[in-house]
């Protein structure tokens, strides 16, 4: 059974870079049936897709966050990471990593991490 666990700072200062890591166990991030994604949810709002990294290491980002986002992976430790630069108050949210199962013309979320709350310090 695949399990995913986010880690990172709960507080980030405005204009700094938010680093988050997702440790994956029970399955390899190089498995060609899956992609690996970051999603966030501000309090009281809907889910927002941030981006994902493929089994081959190719990355795709939300257009609205692309200029500030970088997703990378560490295959030796079976984990992938998010860096969100120049954080703003609106970046305060619950951040989730998830595993996407590839379908013929779509993807579905197969596994969620438990999430981690990130708040900007004043």
mmCIF file of C-alpha atoms in Angstrom:
data_model
loop_
_atom_site.group_PDB
_atom_site.id
_atom_site.type_symbol
_atom_site.label_atom_id
_atom_site.label_comp_id
_atom_site.label_asym_id
_atom_site.label_seq_id
_atom_site.Cartn_x
_atom_site.Cartn_y
_atom_site.Cartn_z
ATOM 1 C CA UNK A 1 0.000 0.000 0.000
ATOM 2 C CA UNK A 2 1.397 3.359 -1.027
ATOM 3 C CA UNK A 3 1.698 5.967 1.680
ATOM 4 C CA UNK A 4 2.683 9.592 1.264
ATOM 5 C CA UNK A 5 3.837 12.042 3.902
ATOM 6 C CA UNK A 6 4.429 15.751 3.496
ATOM 7 C CA UNK A 7 7.018 17.600 5.528
ATOM 8 C CA UNK A 8 8.132 21.186 5.709
ATOM 9 C CA UNK A 9 7.864 24.370 7.749
ATOM 10 C CA UNK A 10 4.491 25.294 9.132
ATOM 11 C CA UNK A 11 5.391 28.980 9.128
ATOM 12 C CA UNK A 12 7.002 30.891 6.308
ATOM 13 C CA UNK A 13 7.938 34.547 6.177
ATOM 14 C CA UNK A 14 6.486 36.647 3.369
ATOM 15 C CA UNK A 15 8.656 36.830 0.261
ATOM 16 C CA UNK A 16 10.625 33.747 1.304
ATOM 17 C CA UNK A 17 10.604 30.344 -0.360
ATOM 18 C CA UNK A 18 8.381 27.558 0.887
ATOM 19 C CA UNK A 19 10.033 24.139 0.688
ATOM 20 C CA UNK A 20 7.923 21.001 1.041
ATOM 21 C CA UNK A 21 8.866 17.379 0.586
ATOM 22 C CA UNK A 22 6.679 14.340 0.025
ATOM 23 C CA UNK A 23 8.127 11.013 1.124
ATOM 24 C CA UNK A 24 6.614 8.047 -0.679
ATOM 25 C CA UNK A 25 6.621 4.496 0.639
ATOM 26 C CA UNK A 26 5.169 1.312 -0.757
ATOM 27 C CA UNK A 27 5.691 2.283 -4.376
ATOM 28 C CA UNK A 28 8.318 3.864 -6.600
ATOM 29 C CA UNK A 29 8.010 7.382 -7.977
ATOM 30 C CA UNK A 30 9.511 6.038 -11.205
ATOM 31 C CA UNK A 31 6.569 3.679 -11.733
ATOM 32 C CA UNK A 32 5.335 4.514 -15.231
ATOM 33 C CA UNK A 33 1.680 4.171 -14.236
ATOM 34 C CA UNK A 34 1.709 7.245 -12.040
ATOM 35 C CA UNK A 35 2.455 10.936 -11.809
ATOM 36 C CA UNK A 36 3.136 12.827 -8.576
ATOM 37 C CA UNK A 37 1.397 16.048 -7.770
ATOM 38 C CA UNK A 38 1.038 18.936 -5.334
ATOM 39 C CA UNK A 39 -2.352 20.421 -4.494
ATOM 40 C CA UNK A 40 -3.341 23.047 -1.969
ATOM 41 C CA UNK A 41 -6.506 24.222 -0.284
ATOM 42 C CA UNK A 42 -6.845 27.582 1.432
ATOM 43 C CA UNK A 43 -9.161 27.589 4.411
ATOM 44 C CA UNK A 44 -12.756 27.753 3.271
ATOM 45 C CA UNK A 45 -11.853 27.482 -0.397
ATOM 46 C CA UNK A 46 -11.578 24.763 -2.992
ATOM 47 C CA UNK A 47 -8.663 22.651 -4.075
ATOM 48 C CA UNK A 48 -6.033 24.272 -6.278
ATOM 49 C CA UNK A 49 -3.692 22.214 -8.410
ATOM 50 C CA UNK A 50 -0.073 23.414 -8.203
ATOM 51 C CA UNK A 51 1.751 21.053 -10.549
ATOM 52 C CA UNK A 52 3.079 17.573 -11.033
ATOM 53 C CA UNK A 53 6.146 15.582 -11.970
ATOM 54 C CA UNK A 54 6.009 12.537 -14.182
ATOM 55 C CA UNK A 55 7.630 9.163 -13.724
ATOM 56 C CA UNK A 56 10.365 10.384 -16.072
ATOM 57 C CA UNK A 57 10.931 13.635 -14.209
ATOM 58 C CA UNK A 58 9.120 16.008 -16.549
ATOM 59 C CA UNK A 59 7.253 18.776 -14.765
ATOM 60 C CA UNK A 60 4.012 20.635 -15.443
ATOM 61 C CA UNK A 61 2.759 23.640 -13.493
ATOM 62 C CA UNK A 62 -0.432 25.585 -13.028
ATOM 63 C CA UNK A 63 -0.186 28.688 -15.222
ATOM 64 C CA UNK A 64 -1.137 30.908 -12.299
ATOM 65 C CA UNK A 65 1.748 29.615 -10.162
ATOM 66 C CA UNK A 66 4.276 28.623 -12.795
ATOM 67 C CA UNK A 67 6.562 31.615 -12.314
ATOM 68 C CA UNK A 68 7.026 30.804 -8.611
ATOM 69 C CA UNK A 69 6.910 27.009 -8.577
ATOM 70 C CA UNK A 70 9.489 24.295 -8.916
ATOM 71 C CA UNK A 71 8.865 20.579 -8.452
ATOM 72 C CA UNK A 72 11.759 18.160 -8.296
ATOM 73 C CA UNK A 73 12.404 14.597 -7.239
ATOM 74 C CA UNK A 74 14.958 12.466 -5.435
ATOM 75 C CA UNK A 75 14.674 8.966 -6.812
ATOM 76 C CA UNK A 76 17.300 7.587 -4.444
ATOM 77 C CA UNK A 77 15.102 8.488 -1.484
ATOM 78 C CA UNK A 78 11.807 8.035 -3.335
ATOM 79 C CA UNK A 79 10.527 11.519 -2.637
ATOM 80 C CA UNK A 80 9.567 14.626 -4.500
ATOM 81 C CA UNK A 81 9.584 18.245 -3.497
ATOM 82 C CA UNK A 82 7.878 21.562 -4.029
ATOM 83 C CA UNK A 83 9.466 24.965 -3.824
ATOM 84 C CA UNK A 84 7.179 27.982 -3.945
ATOM 85 C CA UNK A 85 9.106 31.223 -4.060
ATOM 86 C CA UNK A 86 8.186 34.757 -3.040
ATOM 87 C CA UNK A 87 5.325 33.552 -0.873
ATOM 88 C CA UNK A 88 2.306 35.783 -0.417
ATOM 89 C CA UNK A 89 -0.469 35.831 2.194
ATOM 90 C CA UNK A 90 -2.724 34.019 -0.257
ATOM 91 C CA UNK A 91 -0.281 31.096 -0.243
ATOM 92 C CA UNK A 92 -1.487 30.235 3.250
ATOM 93 C CA UNK A 93 -3.172 26.864 2.771
ATOM 94 C CA UNK A 94 -3.151 23.176 3.460
ATOM 95 C CA UNK A 95 -0.664 21.592 1.082
ATOM 96 C CA UNK A 96 -1.101 18.028 -0.111
ATOM 97 C CA UNK A 97 0.970 15.663 -2.167
ATOM 98 C CA UNK A 98 -0.859 13.015 -4.125
ATOM 99 C CA UNK A 99 -0.323 10.174 -6.553
ATOM 100 C CA UNK A 100 -2.043 10.401 -9.912
ATOM 101 C CA UNK A 101 -2.931 7.227 -11.767
ATOM 102 C CA UNK A 102 -2.624 7.607 -15.496
ATOM 103 C CA UNK A 103 -5.661 6.655 -17.569
ATOM 104 C CA UNK A 104 -6.076 6.658 -21.337
ATOM 105 C CA UNK A 105 -6.859 10.371 -21.600
ATOM 106 C CA UNK A 106 -6.973 11.513 -18.000
ATOM 107 C CA UNK A 107 -5.597 11.054 -14.517
ATOM 108 C CA UNK A 108 -7.280 10.306 -11.225
ATOM 109 C CA UNK A 109 -5.968 10.761 -7.724
ATOM 110 C CA UNK A 110 -5.121 7.350 -6.356
ATOM 111 C CA UNK A 111 -3.467 8.315 -3.079
ATOM 112 C CA UNK A 112 -3.386 11.432 -0.908
ATOM 113 C CA UNK A 113 -0.877 12.499 1.658
ATOM 114 C CA UNK A 114 -2.369 13.660 4.945
ATOM 115 C CA UNK A 115 -1.471 17.257 4.204
ATOM 116 C CA UNK A 116 0.473 19.945 5.978
ATOM 117 C CA UNK A 117 -0.703 23.419 6.950
ATOM 118 C CA UNK A 118 1.443 26.330 5.839
ATOM 119 C CA UNK A 119 0.889 29.797 7.255
ATOM 120 C CA UNK A 120 2.674 33.002 6.512
ATOM 121 C CA UNK A 121 4.144 34.610 9.578
ATOM 122 C CA UNK A 122 3.378 38.281 10.055
#
